[in-house]
């Protein structure tokens, strides 16, 4: 399940104002210091995607990833989007510097 809050839907609507609406993909961002995280980008639908529609905008996510990450909550607060999911953090570190993490 993907949930999109009202503030997030409003920001997406403003982004697409005067533009053609494209599906928004939720995908697994490369694991960094804090472990795996989700990100968003414009993309095309694939047969392997789950599709959720809010305010005429399609949010798409690979079905296998959705099963592991569900529920996915998309919110907008302050200056950016926040994606929360059921993904479990892996590893971790005590600090990151110059792209290098230490545990």
Backbone as JSON Lines, residues from 0, in Angstrom:
{"i":0,"aa":"X","n":[0.84,-1.18,0.0],"ca":[0.0,0.0,0.0],"c":[0.88,1.24,0.0]}
{"i":1,"aa":"X","n":[0.54,2.18,-0.84],"ca":[1.19,3.49,-0.87],"c":[0.17,4.51,-0.43]}
{"i":2,"aa":"X","n":[0.55,5.37,0.5],"ca":[-0.31,6.45,0.98],"c":[0.39,7.78,0.68]}
{"i":3,"aa":"X","n":[-0.35,8.76,0.18],"ca":[0.2,10.07,-0.12],"c":[-0.62,11.11,0.64]}
{"i":4,"aa":"X","n":[0.04,11.86,1.51],"ca":[-0.68,12.84,2.33],"c":[-1.16,14.01,1.47]}
{"i":5,"aa":"X","n":[-2.08,14.76,2.01],"ca":[-2.62,15.93,1.3],"c":[-1.52,16.95,0.98]}
{"i":6,"aa":"X","n":[-0.62,17.29,1.94],"ca":[0.46,18.23,1.59],"c":[1.34,17.72,0.45]}
{"i":7,"aa":"X","n":[1.63,16.43,0.43],"ca":[2.46,15.86,-0.65],"c":[1.71,15.93,-1.98]}
{"i":8,"aa":"X","n":[0.42,15.59,-1.98],"ca":[-0.38,15.67,-3.21],"c":[-0.42,17.09,-3.75]}
{"i":9,"aa":"X","n":[-0.53,18.08,-2.86],"ca":[-0.55,19.48,-3.28],"c":[0.77,19.88,-3.93]}
{"i":10,"aa":"X","n":[1.9,19.44,-3.38],"ca":[3.21,19.76,-3.95],"c":[3.38,19.12,-5.32]}
{"i":11,"aa":"X","n":[2.94,17.89,-5.46],"ca":[3.03,17.19,-6.75],"c":[2.15,17.9,-7.77]}
{"i":12,"aa":"X","n":[0.96,18.28,-7.37],"ca":[0.05,19.01,-8.27],"c":[0.7,20.32,-8.74]}
{"i":13,"aa":"X","n":[1.34,21.05,-7.83],"ca":[2.02,22.3,-8.2],"c":[3.18,22.02,-9.15]}
{"i":14,"aa":"X","n":[3.92,20.93,-8.94],"ca":[5.03,20.58,-9.82],"c":[4.54,20.35,-11.25]}
{"i":15,"aa":"X","n":[3.43,19.65,-11.4],"ca":[2.93,19.31,-12.72],"c":[2.09,20.43,-13.36]}
{"i":16,"aa":"X","n":[1.9,21.53,-12.67],"ca":[1.1,22.63,-13.23],"c":[1.71,23.09,-14.55]}
{"i":17,"aa":"X","n":[0.92,23.01,-15.62],"ca":[1.37,23.42,-16.95],"c":[2.23,22.38,-17.65]}
{"i":18,"aa":"X","n":[2.39,21.2,-17.03],"ca":[3.21,20.13,-17.61],"c":[2.35,18.89,-17.8]}
{"i":19,"aa":"X","n":[2.82,18.0,-18.64],"ca":[2.16,16.71,-18.79],"c":[2.45,15.86,-17.55]}
{"i":20,"aa":"X","n":[1.41,15.24,-17.0],"ca":[1.57,14.42,-15.81],"c":[2.21,13.08,-16.19]}
{"i":21,"aa":"X","n":[3.24,12.7,-15.47],"ca":[3.94,11.43,-15.69],"c":[3.88,10.62,-14.41]}
{"i":22,"aa":"X","n":[3.95,9.3,-14.51],"ca":[3.97,8.47,-13.31],"c":[5.2,8.78,-12.45]}
{"i":23,"aa":"X","n":[5.01,8.67,-11.14],"ca":[6.1,8.88,-10.19],"c":[6.51,7.52,-9.64]}
{"i":24,"aa":"X","n":[7.76,7.14,-9.89],"ca":[8.26,5.87,-9.4],"c":[8.85,6.04,-8.02]}
{"i":25,"aa":"X","n":[8.52,5.11,-7.13],"ca":[9.15,5.01,-5.83],"c":[10.12,3.83,-5.95]}
{"i":26,"aa":"X","n":[11.38,4.07,-5.65],"ca":[12.4,3.04,-5.86],"c":[13.38,3.01,-4.7]}
{"i":27,"aa":"X","n":[14.14,1.94,-4.63],"ca":[15.14,1.77,-3.58],"c":[16.39,2.54,-3.96]}
{"i":28,"aa":"X","n":[16.74,3.5,-3.12],"ca":[17.94,4.29,-3.31],"c":[19.12,3.47,-2.79]}
{"i":29,"aa":"X","n":[20.28,3.69,-3.36],"ca":[21.45,2.92,-2.92],"c":[21.62,3.07,-1.41]}
{"i":30,"aa":"X","n":[21.94,1.98,-0.78],"ca":[22.11,1.99,0.67],"c":[23.3,2.85,1.05]}
{"i":31,"aa":"X","n":[23.07,3.76,1.94],"ca":[24.14,4.62,2.43],"c":[24.41,4.31,3.88]}
{"i":32,"aa":"X","n":[24.85,5.28,4.58],"ca":[25.22,5.12,5.97],"c":[24.05,4.63,6.82]}
{"i":33,"aa":"X","n":[22.85,5.11,6.52],"ca":[21.68,4.75,7.33],"c":[20.96,3.51,6.79]}
{"i":34,"aa":"X","n":[21.49,2.89,5.76],"ca":[20.84,1.72,5.18],"c":[19.97,2.11,4.0]}
{"i":35,"aa":"X","n":[19.13,1.17,3.55],"ca":[18.32,1.43,2.36],"c":[17.28,2.51,2.62]}
{"i":36,"aa":"X","n":[16.98,3.26,1.58],"ca":[15.94,4.28,1.68],"c":[15.21,4.35,0.34]}
{"i":37,"aa":"X","n":[14.05,4.94,0.37],"ca":[13.25,5.1,-0.85],"c":[13.43,6.5,-1.41]}
{"i":38,"aa":"X","n":[13.3,6.59,-2.72],"ca":[13.37,7.87,-3.42],"c":[12.29,7.89,-4.5]}
{"i":39,"aa":"X","n":[12.09,9.05,-5.12],"ca":[11.07,9.2,-6.16],"c":[11.68,9.82,-7.41]}
{"i":40,"aa":"X","n":[11.15,9.41,-8.57],"ca":[11.56,9.98,-9.85],"c":[10.45,9.74,-10.86]}
{"i":41,"aa":"X","n":[10.41,10.56,-11.89],"ca":[9.45,10.35,-12.97],"c":[9.9,9.16,-13.8]}
{"i":42,"aa":"X","n":[8.95,8.32,-14.21],"ca":[9.31,7.11,-14.93],"c":[8.09,6.59,-15.68]}
{"i":43,"aa":"X","n":[8.28,5.51,-16.42],"ca":[7.19,4.85,-17.13],"c":[6.79,3.58,-16.39]}
{"i":44,"aa":"X","n":[5.5,3.23,-16.51],"ca":[5.01,2.02,-15.87],"c":[5.57,0.78,-16.54]}
{"i":45,"aa":"X","n":[5.75,-0.26,-15.72],"ca":[6.17,-1.57,-16.21],"c":[5.14,-2.6,-15.76]}
{"i":46,"aa":"X","n":[5.16,-3.76,-16.4],"ca":[4.22,-4.82,-16.05],"c":[4.4,-5.29,-14.61]}
{"i":47,"aa":"X","n":[5.59,-5.13,-14.07],"ca":[5.88,-5.61,-12.72],"c":[5.56,-4.58,-11.64]}
{"i":48,"aa":"X","n":[4.91,-3.48,-12.0],"ca":[4.62,-2.4,-11.06],"c":[3.23,-2.51,-10.44]}
{"i":49,"aa":"X","n":[3.16,-2.1,-9.19],"ca":[1.89,-1.82,-8.54],"c":[1.61,-0.33,-8.81]}
{"i":50,"aa":"X","n":[0.36,0.02,-9.03],"ca":[0.01,1.4,-9.37],"c":[-1.04,1.91,-8.38]}
{"i":51,"aa":"X","n":[-0.79,3.08,-7.81],"ca":[-1.73,3.75,-6.92],"c":[-1.95,5.14,-7.47]}
{"i":52,"aa":"X","n":[-3.2,5.58,-7.54],"ca":[-3.52,6.87,-8.13],"c":[-4.1,7.8,-7.07]}
{"i":53,"aa":"X","n":[-3.52,8.99,-6.99],"ca":[-4.0,10.05,-6.1],"c":[-4.09,11.33,-6.92]}
{"i":54,"aa":"X","n":[-5.26,11.94,-6.97],"ca":[-5.46,13.21,-7.7],"c":[-4.94,13.11,-9.14]}
{"i":55,"aa":"X","n":[-5.28,12.03,-9.83],"ca":[-4.9,11.81,-11.23],"c":[-3.41,11.6,-11.47]}
{"i":56,"aa":"X","n":[-2.62,11.43,-10.42],"ca":[-1.2,11.16,-10.54],"c":[-0.97,9.71,-10.13]}
{"i":57,"aa":"X","n":[-0.25,8.97,-10.98],"ca":[0.04,7.57,-10.68],"c":[1.38,7.46,-9.96]}
{"i":58,"aa":"X","n":[1.37,6.74,-8.85],"ca":[2.57,6.43,-8.09],"c":[2.83,4.96,-8.34]}
{"i":59,"aa":"X","n":[4.01,4.64,-8.85],"ca":[4.31,3.28,-9.26],"c":[5.49,2.74,-8.46]}
{"i":60,"aa":"X","n":[5.44,1.42,-8.22],"ca":[6.51,0.8,-7.45],"c":[6.55,-0.67,-7.81]}
{"i":61,"aa":"X","n":[7.74,-1.21,-7.97],"ca":[7.89,-2.62,-8.26],"c":[7.15,-3.43,-7.19]}
{"i":62,"aa":"X","n":[6.35,-4.4,-7.62],"ca":[5.52,-5.18,-6.69],"c":[6.35,-5.9,-5.63]}
{"i":63,"aa":"X","n":[7.49,-6.45,-6.02],"ca":[8.34,-7.15,-5.06],"c":[8.88,-6.2,-4.0]}
{"i":64,"aa":"X","n":[9.31,-5.02,-4.42],"ca":[9.81,-4.03,-3.47],"c":[8.69,-3.55,-2.57]}
{"i":65,"aa":"X","n":[7.51,-3.32,-3.15],"ca":[6.37,-2.87,-2.35],"c":[6.03,-3.87,-1.26]}
{"i":66,"aa":"X","n":[6.11,-5.15,-1.61],"ca":[5.82,-6.19,-0.62],"c":[6.77,-6.1,0.57]}
{"i":67,"aa":"X","n":[8.03,-5.79,0.3],"ca":[9.04,-5.69,1.37],"c":[8.95,-4.38,2.13]}
{"i":68,"aa":"X","n":[8.52,-3.31,1.46],"ca":[8.55,-1.98,2.05],"c":[7.21,-1.51,2.61]}
{"i":69,"aa":"X","n":[6.15,-2.19,2.27],"ca":[4.8,-1.74,2.61],"c":[4.59,-1.68,4.12]}
{"i":70,"aa":"X","n":[3.88,-0.67,4.6],"ca":[3.27,0.41,3.83],"c":[4.29,1.51,3.55]}
{"i":71,"aa":"X","n":[4.07,2.23,2.45],"ca":[4.92,3.36,2.08],"c":[4.09,4.62,2.25]}
{"i":72,"aa":"X","n":[4.59,5.55,3.05],"ca":[3.9,6.81,3.28],"c":[4.74,7.94,2.71]}
{"i":73,"aa":"X","n":[4.11,8.76,1.86],"ca":[4.78,9.9,1.25],"c":[4.17,11.16,1.83]}
{"i":74,"aa":"X","n":[5.03,12.02,2.39],"ca":[4.57,13.26,3.01],"c":[5.45,14.4,2.51]}
{"i":75,"aa":"X","n":[4.97,15.61,2.68],"ca":[5.77,16.79,2.37],"c":[5.76,17.66,3.61]}
{"i":76,"aa":"X","n":[6.95,17.96,4.11],"ca":[7.07,18.8,5.3],"c":[8.25,19.73,5.11]}
{"i":77,"aa":"X","n":[8.05,20.98,5.44],"ca":[9.15,21.93,5.32],"c":[9.54,22.17,3.87]}
{"i":78,"aa":"X","n":[10.71,21.65,3.5],"ca":[11.23,21.92,2.16],"c":[11.36,20.68,1.3]}
{"i":79,"aa":"X","n":[10.86,19.55,1.76],"ca":[11.04,18.37,0.94],"c":[10.1,17.23,1.25]}
{"i":80,"aa":"X","n":[10.14,16.24,0.39],"ca":[9.33,15.04,0.57],"c":[10.0,14.12,1.56]}
{"i":81,"aa":"X","n":[9.17,13.4,2.3],"ca":[9.67,12.4,3.24],"c":[8.95,11.09,2.92]}
{"i":82,"aa":"X","n":[9.73,10.04,2.7],"ca":[9.17,8.71,2.42],"c":[9.48,7.81,3.6]}
{"i":83,"aa":"X","n":[8.44,7.23,4.16],"ca":[8.6,6.29,5.26],"c":[8.06,4.95,4.81]}
{"i":84,"aa":"X","n":[8.74,3.89,5.25],"ca":[8.33,2.56,4.82],"c":[8.65,1.54,5.89]}
{"i":85,"aa":"X","n":[8.28,0.3,5.58],"ca":[8.57,-0.8,6.47],"c":[9.93,-1.42,6.23]}
{"i":86,"aa":"X","n":[10.78,-0.77,5.43],"ca":[12.13,-1.3,5.21],"c":[12.91,-1.28,6.5]}
{"i":87,"aa":"X","n":[13.61,-2.35,6.75],"ca":[14.41,-2.45,7.97],"c":[15.82,-1.92,7.7]}
{"i":88,"aa":"X","n":[16.32,-1.04,8.58],"ca":[17.71,-0.58,8.42],"c":[18.67,-1.75,8.51]}
{"i":89,"aa":"X","n":[19.73,-1.68,7.73],"ca":[20.75,-2.73,7.78],"c":[22.06,-2.12,8.22]}
{"i":90,"aa":"X","n":[22.77,-2.82,9.03],"ca":[24.09,-2.35,9.45],"c":[23.99,-1.05,10.21]}
{"i":91,"aa":"X","n":[24.64,-0.07,9.72],"ca":[24.69,1.22,10.37],"c":[26.13,1.61,10.53]}
{"i":92,"aa":"X","n":[26.35,2.82,10.96],"ca":[27.72,3.28,11.17],"c":[27.72,4.37,12.21]}
{"i":93,"aa":"X","n":[28.88,4.69,12.67],"ca":[28.99,5.74,13.67],"c":[29.25,7.1,13.04]}
{"i":94,"aa":"X","n":[29.67,7.09,11.76],"ca":[29.91,8.38,11.13],"c":[30.26,8.22,9.67]}
{"i":95,"aa":"X","n":[30.0,9.26,8.9],"ca":[30.32,9.26,7.48],"c":[31.13,10.5,7.17]}
{"i":96,"aa":"X","n":[32.14,10.34,6.36],"ca":[32.96,11.47,5.96],"c":[33.49,11.22,4.57]}
{"i":97,"aa":"X","n":[33.25,12.14,3.66],"ca":[33.76,12.01,2.31],"c":[33.29,10.77,1.6]}
{"i":98,"aa":"X","n":[32.06,10.31,1.91],"ca":[31.52,9.14,1.28],"c":[31.94,7.82,1.9]}
{"i":99,"aa":"X","n":[32.75,7.88,2.97],"ca":[33.19,6.67,3.65],"c":[32.53,6.59,5.01]}
{"i":100,"aa":"X","n":[31.96,5.41,5.32],"ca":[31.29,5.22,6.59],"c":[32.12,4.3,7.47]}
{"i":101,"aa":"X","n":[32.05,4.54,8.77],"ca":[32.73,3.67,9.73],"c":[31.71,3.08,10.68]}
{"i":102,"aa":"X","n":[31.96,1.86,11.12],"ca":[31.02,1.23,12.04],"c":[31.65,1.01,13.4]}
